[in-house]
Amino acid sequence: MRAAILALSLMVCSGAAWGSDLDVWIDYPIGDEFVHGTVQIVVAVSGAKADQATVEFVIDGETLGTMIRRPFTINADVGNENVEHEFEVIARAPGGITARTSVRTPKLHVDDQLKLTLQQVYVTVGGSGGRVLDLERDDFRVVEEGKDQKIVTFERGDVPLTSVLLLDCSLSMTGEPLQAALEGASMFLEGMTDLDETMLMLYSDQLLRASDFNGDPSTLKETLSEVDASGGTAINDHLYLALKKLDARQGRSVVVLFSDGTDVHSVLEMAEVAQKVRRSQAMIYWIYLRLRPGESVDKVPSYMATWRDMESSQNEFRKLREAVNESGGRVQVVDHLEELDDAFVGIMSELREQYVIGYYPTDQSKDGSWREVKVRVKRSGAKVQAREGYTAYP
Amino acid sequence: MRKLETSYVAALELLGRGQRQEALEALMELEMEALGSTPSASRIDRVWKHKLDVVRRALELTGPEILVPVIMLHHDAYQLYRNANQPILARHARDMASDLATYKAQTTKSDADKEFAGWVMTSFGASVLTLRTAGTSAGILRDALELSPNNPVALLGLAWAHEVHGEYLDATELLSRLVASDPSHAHGRLRLAVCERRLGNLESAKANFMKVLAQDSEPWIRSIARQELARLLISLKDLEGAEREARAAVEEFPEDQEAAILLASLCERLGRVSNADEIISGIGASAPGQPSARYIYDRQPDLDIESVRVTLHSMMDERLGVLISGLRWWGVGTEGQEGEEG
């Protein structure tokens, strides 16, 4: 996915292969990169007959399906085995015109992995007048464990994303809060673009309802209909579940967590989930519906429950907040229900205005250690929001 | 107040003749009329005194057993006042029933009367056992345990009230008493083990989790026992053992999301990522109306107080004849109770 974006932008710049009646090529996956899990296959078609073309997708000799109109992009689960895969596409246009191409992705070798691990950092830059959108590659500096890193890829603007929208539907959300949250979520879905995909998870003390990853907002909105608030709150468990679901996806991944409190019922401690956050590439945004206007944003709530005494409930809250910030996302505190729409839309807008910076870490060892990453910009007064590091996971 | 005494006797007579609902309505009507919604303390005292005058005369004519139906009449009125959102009258009804039950137990000094009084108060305590009123409930249940130290419902309810406030040591003391008097009480033993784990008493906690799992009990109890035993093993850095427990929970309860998430997390920590992925892919939305085991554990325990109330009412029914006899000072029953009932 990340490579697809780069490839797409290069294609536009170079204006490759325009001329014949029908040309087809695979923008992603690319031939030298190992793929696993769900892979987004991005195909471009050009030529005089391109507007009338259909595209058949074949993976490892099996036909996956045929798309009859743009965008010729499809998701396919190729499994998690370390094996080669062959991706073939056949474009057909009226008059028997056919064009085909294929890409073979390699299996992963440990040595290759060491050489090829590209770290990507998603960066939001704010300033006094809103987000700063005119920075160039040379305006950024990436420092990992105190050492400057060479930026090898740089993107700005609208990079497709895969998100999980985690919505708290516990009993305390009964009535207007739940309706407001569902409306906000609906507006988030409206902000999706063609290559985005979202999974909805409606949770309380357990998963009440879930969709698959889907790029169609109207299909996703069906999951939001006729939901009743019930049960307790298990944020940790469902955040872990969301991060696991995103593990199998490639590209920019985001969890948008909505809740009106902190965890009460999870079997997992937040400290355990925080470890998962560090291993994951996903950014986490937490919309925290507090409904206590005027109270300090830093005030930590506490709840009485058999599973969490006051101290541990406050600890869970703090650790969640830390994990969110460390992931490169942020906590959005909402004190009034009417602010919820703006909170959801604001996050989508922020995601549309991020810089994507890639670098090969100078330390390529996979020793499981935490690597602190700092991103700086040459712009006075600019405020940078980015992942604070990653676990160098074998 | 003469009218109040007459009305009170009439209510008791209705009860004595087996017309429980009518008796309650008559009692509530006279109390509402005499007290209103927001009575002063002195007015409550006067009403109390006049009702006690009736009870005292009836007591002199019969004996302490006459108190059982009187106590139960006020016991039942308590719940109706609560439902009618009359907190002061509800409190008055509860105090009257509790005081009479305590008086009876202290007068006769019999274990049966202490147990009866303990159950009456446990019934009140269970009625207000919610997160918001855990403090009030705890006070009532503590009084119940003064009279009936091994009342299992009061022990479990009061332990929950302590647990929810993070007072694990107090909860452990009560739950230890509960399982000592009833070793088969799986619910009590589960809570004991959870509280012991929190206090760092891991060996005892582990033993109690194992005992819970060695007996038949409700699915949520078994699931929590496995989950918490796994968590205990995690705290001892025994991830393999924890994984075994979590896997056993998933095998026993395939729909249990909590157990599945715990197992996936453990598999991932042990480096078995594909196992974790497989488990996660199997987690779907839960069946509607099926609360999770951890949610059930957290809510106030189902104290099964209704069966206790049935027993209390049957004790009351057995003493209705005594009640009628006690009311003969006011001319009740002199025409022959059997004839009227027939």
XYZ file of C-alpha atoms in Angstrom:
736
model
C 0.000 0.000 0.000
C 2.681 2.482 0.981
C 4.663 1.540 -2.098
C 1.499 1.841 -4.156
C 1.130 5.458 -3.252
C 4.698 6.172 -4.198
C 4.289 4.274 -7.431
C 1.104 6.106 -8.239
C 2.685 9.463 -7.743
C 5.682 8.493 -9.890
C 3.340 7.288 -12.597
C 1.515 10.580 -12.689
C 4.775 12.478 -12.856
C 6.320 10.396 -15.614
C 3.191 9.919 -17.695
C 4.360 6.396 -18.466
C 3.107 4.329 -21.386
C 0.344 6.489 -22.784
C -0.115 5.810 -26.483
C -1.402 2.346 -27.309
C -5.093 1.304 -27.350
C -4.789 -0.496 -24.031
C -2.048 -0.775 -21.481
C -2.224 -2.204 -18.004
C 0.204 -2.377 -15.143
C 0.224 -3.213 -11.460
C 1.101 -0.348 -9.216
C 0.952 -2.508 -6.153
C 2.242 -4.915 -5.058
C 5.679 -4.264 -6.411
C 7.954 -7.040 -7.527
C 10.647 -6.911 -4.876
C 8.535 -6.629 -1.789
C 7.264 -9.502 0.354
C 3.496 -9.380 0.939
C 1.246 -11.132 3.424
C -2.227 -10.825 4.900
C -4.671 -8.566 3.114
C -3.052 -6.944 0.135
C -4.526 -4.069 -1.772
C -3.899 -4.664 -5.474
C -3.785 -1.375 -7.336
C -3.964 -1.531 -11.126
C -3.702 1.287 -13.631
C -5.100 1.122 -17.160
C -4.320 3.572 -19.936
C -4.712 3.934 -23.656
C -7.445 4.964 -26.027
C -9.758 2.159 -24.926
C -9.036 2.490 -21.228
C -12.443 3.978 -20.387
C -14.171 0.881 -21.727
C -11.804 -1.624 -20.153
C -12.502 -4.313 -17.591
C -9.776 -5.847 -15.430
C -9.546 -9.461 -14.322
C -7.454 -10.207 -11.219
C -5.612 -13.509 -10.916
C -3.574 -14.476 -7.852
C -1.411 -17.564 -7.851
C -3.335 -18.906 -10.834
C -6.767 -18.384 -9.251
C -9.132 -15.803 -10.683
C -10.251 -13.466 -7.960
C -12.783 -11.497 -9.993
C -13.253 -8.909 -12.677
C -13.796 -5.206 -12.144
C -15.743 -3.335 -14.773
C -14.858 0.228 -13.890
C -12.234 2.333 -12.155
C -10.721 2.367 -9.623
C -9.208 -1.027 -10.443
C -8.306 -1.697 -6.860
C -9.157 -4.810 -4.956
C -8.260 -6.315 -1.595
C -7.170 -9.926 -1.412
C -6.103 -12.082 1.494
C -2.974 -13.957 0.457
C -2.479 -15.534 3.876
C 0.405 -15.177 6.280
C 2.712 -17.856 4.918
C 6.184 -16.793 3.920
C 5.806 -17.717 0.235
C 6.072 -16.146 -3.208
C 2.896 -14.874 -4.858
C 2.072 -14.165 -8.476
C -0.320 -11.346 -9.229
C -1.619 -11.207 -12.798
C -4.117 -8.758 -14.283
C -5.784 -8.929 -17.676
C -7.384 -5.823 -19.119
C -9.961 -6.314 -21.850
C -11.628 -3.755 -24.095
C -14.238 -4.059 -26.844
C -12.942 -5.441 -30.128
C -10.989 -8.217 -28.460
C -8.280 -5.883 -27.303
C -6.377 -7.397 -24.414
C -3.415 -6.346 -22.314
C -1.907 -8.251 -19.452
C 0.872 -7.983 -16.930
C 2.018 -9.759 -13.818
C 4.118 -9.244 -10.723
C 5.807 -11.898 -8.640
C 6.463 -11.026 -5.023
C 9.289 -12.828 -3.233
C 9.323 -14.746 0.006
C 10.915 -12.997 2.879
C 14.512 -13.773 3.749
C 15.838 -12.709 7.106
C 18.743 -10.880 5.503
C 16.364 -9.069 3.165
C 14.198 -8.090 6.076
C 17.134 -6.458 7.744
C 17.919 -4.540 4.599
C 14.427 -3.561 3.607
C 12.692 -2.482 6.789
C 11.414 0.956 6.012
C 10.096 2.907 8.957
C 7.266 5.223 8.150
C 6.193 8.081 10.341
C 2.919 9.933 9.924
C 3.329 13.512 10.946
C 0.806 16.235 11.683
C 2.243 19.722 11.862
C 0.249 22.473 13.481
C 0.906 26.145 13.817
C -0.782 29.224 15.151
C -2.999 29.498 12.086
C -3.994 25.835 11.852
C -2.203 22.942 10.228
C 0.989 23.648 8.295
C 0.713 22.080 4.861
C 3.522 23.582 2.817
C 6.551 21.855 4.252
C 9.052 20.093 1.995
C 11.229 17.062 2.634
C 14.185 19.233 3.615
C 12.115 20.938 6.270
C 11.965 17.694 8.280
C 14.516 16.050 10.473
C 14.042 12.540 11.871
C 16.081 11.489 14.877
C 16.044 7.910 16.116
C 17.739 7.184 19.418
C 19.566 10.481 19.101
C 20.866 9.788 15.606
C 19.782 11.668 12.504
C 18.122 9.478 9.904
C 18.112 9.921 6.161
C 14.629 10.540 4.819
C 14.141 8.360 1.726
C 10.423 8.792 1.043
C 8.263 11.808 1.538
C 4.564 12.215 0.859
C 2.244 14.984 1.698
C -1.520 15.134 1.800
C -4.087 12.554 1.099
C -2.649 9.088 1.728
C -5.252 6.288 1.853
C -5.939 4.855 5.257
C -7.320 1.758 6.872
C -9.167 2.511 10.065
C -11.059 0.800 12.823
C -13.772 2.895 14.405
C -14.301 1.669 17.976
C -17.532 2.999 19.419
C -18.519 2.739 23.068
C -22.140 1.542 23.305
C -22.137 0.778 27.030
C -25.175 1.471 29.200
C -23.880 4.890 30.231
C -24.205 5.955 26.594
C -27.974 5.426 26.588
C -30.005 8.023 24.724
C -28.573 11.222 23.319
C -24.878 10.408 23.851
C -25.157 7.257 21.759
C -27.121 9.009 19.037
C -24.568 11.816 18.939
C -21.709 9.313 18.738
C -23.349 7.377 15.931
C -23.939 10.587 13.999
C -20.326 11.601 14.503
C -19.150 8.193 13.319
C -21.396 8.510 10.313
C -19.766 11.822 9.418
C -16.336 10.227 9.755
C -17.420 7.602 7.239
C -18.621 10.338 4.888
C -15.067 11.637 4.842
C -13.655 8.411 3.424
C -12.129 8.527 -0.042
C -11.967 5.820 -2.687
C -9.018 3.855 -1.363
C -9.875 4.146 2.326
C -11.286 1.223 4.245
C -12.929 1.161 7.645
C -14.064 -1.505 10.056
C -16.698 -0.622 12.627
C -16.637 -2.169 16.085
C -19.429 -1.335 18.499
C -18.450 -2.481 21.941
C -19.503 -2.449 25.561
C -18.173 -5.139 27.887
C -18.069 -7.231 24.735
C -18.211 -6.798 20.999
C -21.833 -5.967 20.229
C -21.587 -5.495 16.500
C -18.826 -5.385 13.892
C -18.450 -4.872 10.171
C -15.727 -6.136 7.884
C -13.225 -3.711 6.436
C -15.142 -1.901 3.759
C -14.652 1.105 1.537
C -18.307 1.926 1.070
C -19.674 4.381 3.662
C -23.303 3.487 2.979
C -22.644 -0.208 3.637
C -20.767 0.650 6.808
C -23.562 2.897 8.030
C -25.889 -0.093 8.125
C -23.826 -1.334 11.072
C -24.672 1.866 12.922
C -28.422 1.456 12.689
C -30.695 0.290 15.507
C -28.017 0.000 18.146
C -29.005 -0.147 21.803
C -26.677 0.880 24.582
C -26.080 -1.907 27.076
C -23.513 -3.451 29.347
C -20.185 -2.294 30.705
C -16.977 -0.922 29.230
C -14.022 -2.970 28.046
C -11.786 -0.514 26.212
C -8.517 -2.407 26.590
C -9.834 -5.658 25.153
C -11.389 -3.981 22.146
C -8.429 -1.719 21.475
C -6.274 -4.835 21.386
C -8.793 -6.500 19.083
C -8.764 -3.477 16.764
C -4.959 -3.404 16.631
C -4.894 -7.120 15.833
C -7.383 -6.637 13.022
C -5.116 -3.925 11.614
C -2.021 -6.143 11.862
C -3.071 -7.986 8.750
C -3.559 -4.774 6.749
C -0.857 -2.918 4.968
C -0.589 0.842 4.692
C -1.504 3.645 7.012
C -3.630 2.299 9.824
C -5.638 4.191 12.385
C -7.828 3.373 15.350
C -10.438 5.973 16.248
C -11.567 5.106 19.742
C -14.660 6.713 21.154
C -15.598 6.289 24.820
C -17.292 8.169 27.629
C -15.036 6.805 30.315
C -12.167 4.561 31.060
C -11.895 0.815 31.180
C -13.889 -1.183 33.726
C -14.317 -4.739 32.530
C -11.399 -5.764 30.314
C -9.477 -8.927 30.959
C -6.368 -7.229 29.556
C -4.535 -4.550 31.464
C -3.738 -1.350 29.595
C -0.043 -1.991 30.192
C -0.368 -5.139 28.071
C -2.249 -3.318 25.346
C 0.358 -0.535 25.433
C 2.975 -3.134 24.480
C 0.819 -4.039 21.524
C 0.500 -0.361 20.600
C 4.294 -0.132 20.548
C 4.554 -3.118 18.222
C 1.780 -1.845 15.981
C 2.129 0.773 13.281
C -1.360 2.092 13.964
C -2.069 5.570 15.200
C -4.739 5.863 17.864
C -7.106 8.778 18.219
C -9.237 8.812 21.346
C -12.402 10.858 21.424
C -13.139 11.060 25.121
C -16.673 12.194 25.890
C -16.265 13.700 29.320
C -19.430 15.794 29.715
C -17.913 17.710 32.615
C -17.352 21.193 31.204
C -14.911 23.385 33.013
C -12.961 20.557 34.592
C -9.252 20.403 33.918
C -8.414 18.356 30.836
C -5.740 16.604 32.874
C -8.125 15.472 35.587
C -8.136 11.709 35.755
C -11.534 10.158 36.327
C -12.067 7.271 38.691
C -14.795 4.705 38.897
C -15.983 2.243 41.474
C -16.049 -1.316 40.242
C -15.011 -4.692 41.478
C -12.407 -5.022 38.715
C -10.803 -1.629 39.198
C -10.397 0.237 42.429
C -9.936 3.991 42.261
C -6.175 3.836 41.913
C -6.128 1.211 39.202
C -8.910 2.907 37.235
C -6.856 6.115 37.266
C -3.781 4.154 36.177
C -5.683 2.602 33.299
C -6.792 6.052 32.167
C -3.272 7.476 32.316
C -1.764 4.528 30.477
C -4.359 4.730 27.729
C -3.651 8.421 27.312
C 0.099 7.743 27.158
C -0.350 4.966 24.600
C -2.505 7.191 22.414
C 0.077 9.978 22.434
C 2.936 7.546 21.866
C 1.173 6.122 18.816
C 1.232 9.480 17.092
C -2.472 10.087 17.594
C -4.036 12.280 20.231
C -6.779 12.541 22.815
C -9.699 14.741 21.881
C -11.703 15.689 24.965
C -15.342 16.507 24.254
C -17.428 18.259 26.890
C -20.643 18.774 24.935
C -22.521 16.323 22.735
C -22.858 18.913 19.986
C -19.051 18.938 19.669
C -18.899 15.267 18.722
C -19.449 15.754 14.991
C -16.558 18.186 14.845
C -14.357 15.790 16.764
C -14.897 12.929 14.314
C -14.669 15.160 11.237
C -11.625 16.922 12.661
C -9.742 13.651 12.987
C -10.578 12.645 9.425
C -9.455 16.063 8.245
C -6.222 15.752 10.220
C -5.538 12.358 8.673
C -5.962 13.903 5.238
C -3.314 16.486 5.998
C -0.457 14.416 7.297
C 3.057 14.074 5.978
C 4.350 10.553 5.476
C 8.082 10.247 6.008
C 10.004 7.040 5.361
C 13.527 6.170 6.426
C 15.720 3.120 6.844
C 16.875 3.145 10.465
C 20.634 3.236 10.827
C 20.265 0.555 13.496
C 18.618 -2.346 11.658
C 18.953 -4.880 14.468
C 15.722 -6.510 15.590
C 16.397 -6.889 19.271
C 12.899 -6.089 20.525
C 14.019 -2.812 22.050
C 12.081 0.434 22.061
C 13.479 3.033 19.653
C 12.623 6.596 20.435
C 11.867 8.678 17.366
C 11.672 12.440 17.242
C 10.509 14.433 14.247
C 11.446 18.068 14.008
C 10.589 20.743 11.471
C 12.314 23.906 10.379
C 9.423 26.218 11.032
C 9.255 28.417 14.060
C 6.234 27.846 16.286
C 5.289 24.622 14.523
C 3.950 21.825 16.694
C 4.747 18.303 15.540
C 2.569 15.318 16.338
C 4.029 11.938 15.401
C 4.621 8.454 16.765
C 7.131 8.645 19.600
C 8.919 5.472 18.647
C 8.552 1.816 17.808
C 9.583 -1.592 19.055
C 12.268 -3.141 16.856
C 10.390 -6.375 16.558
C 11.968 -9.391 14.857
C -54.354 9.185 67.310
C -57.087 6.906 68.606
C -58.179 6.633 64.993
C -54.658 5.604 64.020
C -54.671 2.755 66.535
C -58.034 1.582 65.254
C -56.861 1.698 61.671
C -53.661 -0.142 62.565
C -55.642 -2.885 64.296
C -57.859 -3.117 61.207
C -54.812 -3.535 58.973
C -53.415 -6.228 61.236
C -56.785 -7.957 61.295
C -56.830 -8.057 57.489
C -53.394 -9.616 57.575
C -54.499 -12.088 60.217
C -57.366 -13.161 57.999
C -54.949 -13.838 55.134
C -55.764 -10.708 53.138
C -52.144 -9.612 52.771
C -52.579 -7.168 49.930
C -55.543 -5.457 51.570
C -53.622 -5.276 54.833
C -50.719 -3.559 53.090
C -53.014 -1.079 51.420
C -54.713 -0.299 54.723
C -51.361 0.153 56.489
C -50.016 2.439 53.790
C -53.220 4.467 53.710
C -53.160 5.081 57.444
C -49.437 5.925 57.457
C -49.680 8.244 54.476
C -52.603 9.995 56.131
C -50.879 10.274 59.497
C -47.427 11.174 58.200
C -47.697 12.655 54.701
C -44.721 12.570 52.358
C -42.302 14.623 54.419
C -43.137 14.088 58.076
C -41.153 15.597 60.915
C -39.156 13.289 63.177
C -41.458 14.009 66.101
C -44.529 13.080 64.067
C -42.903 9.796 63.037
C -42.102 9.130 66.705
C -45.748 9.677 67.697
C -47.051 7.324 64.986
C -44.414 4.786 65.947
C -45.457 4.976 69.612
C -49.158 4.446 68.852
C -48.425 1.449 66.628
C -46.141 0.014 69.311
C -48.917 0.400 71.886
C -51.066 -1.893 69.750
C -48.236 -4.362 69.282
C -47.411 -4.368 73.006
C -51.000 -5.200 74.026
C -51.160 -7.972 71.414
C -47.806 -9.271 72.611
C -49.038 -9.438 76.201
C -52.049 -11.472 75.139
C -50.057 -13.998 73.117
C -46.261 -14.039 72.946
C -43.296 -13.090 70.745
C -44.512 -15.143 67.768
C -47.160 -12.512 67.108
C -44.307 -10.230 66.046
C -43.524 -12.318 62.952
C -46.587 -11.262 60.920
C -46.272 -7.657 62.163
C -42.622 -7.549 61.110
C -43.456 -9.013 57.714
C -46.256 -6.518 57.149
C -43.798 -3.655 57.604
C -41.174 -5.554 55.640
C -43.508 -5.731 52.664
C -44.588 -2.113 53.063
C -40.943 -1.091 52.791
C -40.659 -2.362 49.247
C -43.951 -0.751 48.229
C -42.891 2.607 49.658
C -39.638 2.379 47.754
C -41.510 1.637 44.563
C -43.786 4.598 45.277
C -40.721 6.825 45.767
C -41.541 7.518 49.432
C -38.075 7.263 51.007
C -39.019 8.524 54.475
C -41.950 6.153 54.822
C -39.797 3.339 53.437
C -37.155 4.059 56.028
C -39.823 4.102 58.766
C -41.144 0.718 57.606
C -37.626 -0.729 57.512
C -36.721 0.608 60.938
C -39.928 -0.719 62.470
C -39.487 -4.193 60.999
C -35.783 -4.313 61.907
C -36.319 -3.087 65.469
C -39.143 -5.536 66.136
C -37.099 -8.406 64.668
C -34.091 -7.445 66.792
C -36.297 -7.080 69.875
C -37.725 -10.559 69.325
C -34.259 -12.086 68.882
C -32.873 -10.349 71.965
C -35.909 -11.247 74.074
C -36.093 -14.924 73.243
C -32.324 -15.325 72.711
C -33.154 -18.225 70.429
C -30.933 -18.979 67.451
C -33.997 -19.361 65.249
C -35.163 -15.846 66.104
C -31.693 -14.438 65.518
C -31.629 -16.150 62.161
C -35.105 -14.829 61.347
C -34.061 -11.281 62.248
C -30.885 -11.727 60.217
C -32.898 -12.728 57.172
C -35.316 -9.813 57.544
C -32.431 -7.371 57.579
C -30.619 -9.200 54.804
C -33.752 -8.842 52.725
C -33.623 -5.056 53.301
C -29.910 -4.946 52.599
C -30.317 -6.894 49.395
C -33.042 -4.489 48.244
C -30.644 -1.549 48.307
C -27.564 -3.418 47.165
C -26.539 -1.391 44.147
C -23.369 0.460 43.272
C -24.872 3.788 44.322
C -26.271 2.565 47.623
C -23.574 0.075 48.545
C -22.788 2.068 51.708
C -26.392 1.965 52.987
C -26.689 -1.677 52.121
C -23.436 -2.470 53.884
C -24.749 -0.968 57.131
C -27.919 -3.049 57.040
C -26.082 -6.244 56.121
C -23.602 -5.645 58.907
C -26.536 -5.460 61.364
C -27.898 -8.680 59.888
C -24.572 -10.406 60.476
C -24.519 -9.226 64.084
C -27.598 -11.369 64.644
C -26.862 -14.146 62.195
C -23.087 -14.295 61.627
C -23.133 -16.979 58.933
C -26.010 -15.694 56.837
C -24.635 -16.557 53.382
C -26.557 -13.866 51.528
C -25.489 -11.134 53.935
C -21.866 -12.328 53.829
C -21.799 -12.308 50.017
C -23.637 -8.993 49.716
C -21.471 -7.213 52.281
C -18.301 -8.674 50.732
C -19.367 -7.278 47.355
C -19.971 -3.859 48.917
C -16.413 -3.954 50.307
C -14.963 -5.280 47.056
C -16.523 -2.517 45.000
C -14.889 0.017 47.327
C -11.511 -1.661 46.967
C -11.605 -2.957 50.571
C -10.265 -6.374 49.660
C -9.097 -7.309 53.150
C -12.590 -6.824 54.625
C -14.108 -8.706 51.691
C -11.654 -11.571 52.174
C -12.557 -11.902 55.858
C -16.277 -12.174 55.048
C -15.793 -14.517 52.110
C -13.547 -16.783 54.173
C -16.389 -17.098 56.689
C -18.788 -17.847 53.857
C -16.755 -20.689 52.348
C -15.923 -22.022 55.815
C -19.638 -22.428 56.562
C -20.449 -23.592 53.021
C -17.412 -25.078 51.227
C -19.489 -25.688 48.097
C -20.273 -21.960 47.639
C -18.476 -21.503 44.293
C -19.502 -17.875 43.866
C -18.146 -16.952 47.286
C -14.938 -18.899 46.725
C -14.405 -17.209 43.359
C -14.678 -13.753 44.927
C -12.403 -14.864 47.749
C -9.762 -15.996 45.251
C -10.028 -12.760 43.233
C -9.637 -10.637 46.384
C -6.724 -12.767 47.592
C -4.991 -12.288 44.261
C -5.357 -8.557 44.586
C -3.885 -8.683 48.065
C -0.915 -10.662 46.749
C -1.886 -13.843 48.579
C -1.237 -15.824 45.423
C -0.862 -19.339 46.797
C -4.225 -19.244 48.549
C -5.824 -17.525 45.553
C -4.496 -20.203 43.221
C -5.772 -22.979 45.499
C -9.206 -21.394 45.638
C -9.387 -20.920 41.864
C -8.521 -24.599 41.498
C -11.249 -25.558 43.972
C -13.809 -23.514 42.032
C -12.782 -25.276 38.835
C -12.989 -28.674 40.507
C -16.731 -28.328 41.081
C -19.780 -27.682 38.958
C -20.877 -24.072 38.855
C -22.375 -21.499 36.539
C -20.461 -20.876 33.298
C -19.563 -17.281 34.168
C -18.041 -18.415 37.455
C -15.913 -21.045 35.740
C -14.858 -18.640 33.008
C -13.743 -15.990 35.510
C -11.908 -18.621 37.553
C -9.928 -19.638 34.452
C -9.316 -16.051 33.321
C -8.161 -14.930 36.748
C -6.029 -18.006 37.284
C -4.391 -17.173 33.963
C -3.861 -13.587 35.118
C -2.360 -14.860 38.359
C 0.073 -17.013 36.358
C 0.948 -14.003 34.183
C 1.888 -12.116 37.331
C 4.187 -15.048 38.198
C 5.727 -14.800 34.675
C 4.361 -18.243 33.861
C 3.021 -17.344 30.415
C 2.857 -20.968 29.266
C 0.696 -21.891 32.253
C -1.459 -18.833 31.688
C -1.910 -19.780 28.058
C -3.037 -23.275 29.100
C -5.697 -21.812 31.397
C -6.889 -19.325 28.786
C -7.036 -22.078 26.185
C -9.024 -24.274 28.573
C -11.483 -21.385 29.015
C -11.851 -20.980 25.245
C -12.356 -24.705 24.773
C -14.972 -24.823 27.526
C -16.697 -21.613 26.425
C -16.049 -21.041 22.715
C -18.283 -17.945 22.644
C -16.465 -16.240 25.498
C -14.795 -13.202 23.903
C -12.826 -12.269 27.023
C -11.176 -15.670 27.204
C -10.419 -15.566 23.470
C -8.836 -12.111 23.688
C -6.756 -13.178 26.682
C -5.602 -16.282 24.823
C -4.732 -14.307 21.670
C -2.744 -11.826 23.708
C -0.830 -14.629 25.425
C -0.122 -16.404 22.141
C 1.274 -13.186 20.719
C 3.450 -12.603 23.768
C 4.766 -16.153 23.371
C 5.633 -15.449 19.741
C 2.824 -17.574 18.301
C 1.473 -14.775 16.153
C -0.350 -16.971 13.655
C -2.175 -18.680 16.551
C -3.162 -15.275 17.853
C -4.358 -14.214 14.393
C -6.444 -17.350 14.092
C -8.101 -16.761 17.470
C -8.798 -13.111 16.678
C -10.341 -13.985 13.332
C -12.830 -16.201 15.182
C -14.114 -13.410 17.428
C -17.457 -12.085 16.257
C -20.231 -10.030 17.743
C -21.801 -11.503 20.854
C -25.335 -12.803 21.037
C -27.770 -10.035 22.068
C -28.609 -9.890 25.744
C -25.702 -12.080 26.813
C -23.572 -10.148 29.295
C -19.940 -11.113 29.580
C -18.648 -13.058 32.558
C -16.682 -10.071 33.809
C -19.734 -7.841 33.611
C -21.800 -10.338 35.594
C -19.057 -10.505 38.211
C -18.959 -6.728 38.541
C -22.666 -6.182 39.033
C -24.184 -6.594 42.461
C -24.485 -10.325 43.042
C -27.766 -12.054 42.453
C -28.485 -12.882 46.080
C -31.451 -15.106 45.369
C -33.353 -13.159 47.992
C -36.751 -14.018 46.531
C -36.558 -17.599 47.772
C -35.671 -16.248 51.212
C -38.679 -13.941 51.125
C -40.909 -16.860 50.256
C -39.638 -18.628 53.380
C -40.207 -15.538 55.505
C -43.751 -15.250 54.228
C -44.474 -18.875 54.939
C -43.280 -18.272 58.510
C -45.666 -15.357 58.639
C -48.574 -17.439 57.314
C -48.012 -20.013 60.043
C -48.517 -17.326 62.705
C -51.602 -15.543 61.391
C -53.773 -17.368 63.924
C -51.596 -16.023 66.732
C -52.016 -12.540 65.320
C -55.801 -12.798 65.382
C -55.637 -14.061 68.978
C -53.490 -11.090 69.903
C -56.046 -8.673 68.550
C -58.896 -9.933 70.771
C -58.350 -6.991 73.152
C -59.947 -4.921 70.366
C -62.748 -7.431 69.887
C -61.197 -9.102 66.889
C -61.751 -12.849 66.575
C -64.100 -13.135 69.484
C -66.822 -14.197 67.068
C -64.591 -17.145 66.075
C -61.826 -16.943 63.535
C -62.621 -20.293 62.000
C -66.198 -19.303 61.375
C -65.196 -16.134 59.589
C -62.562 -17.831 57.493
C -64.969 -20.575 56.580
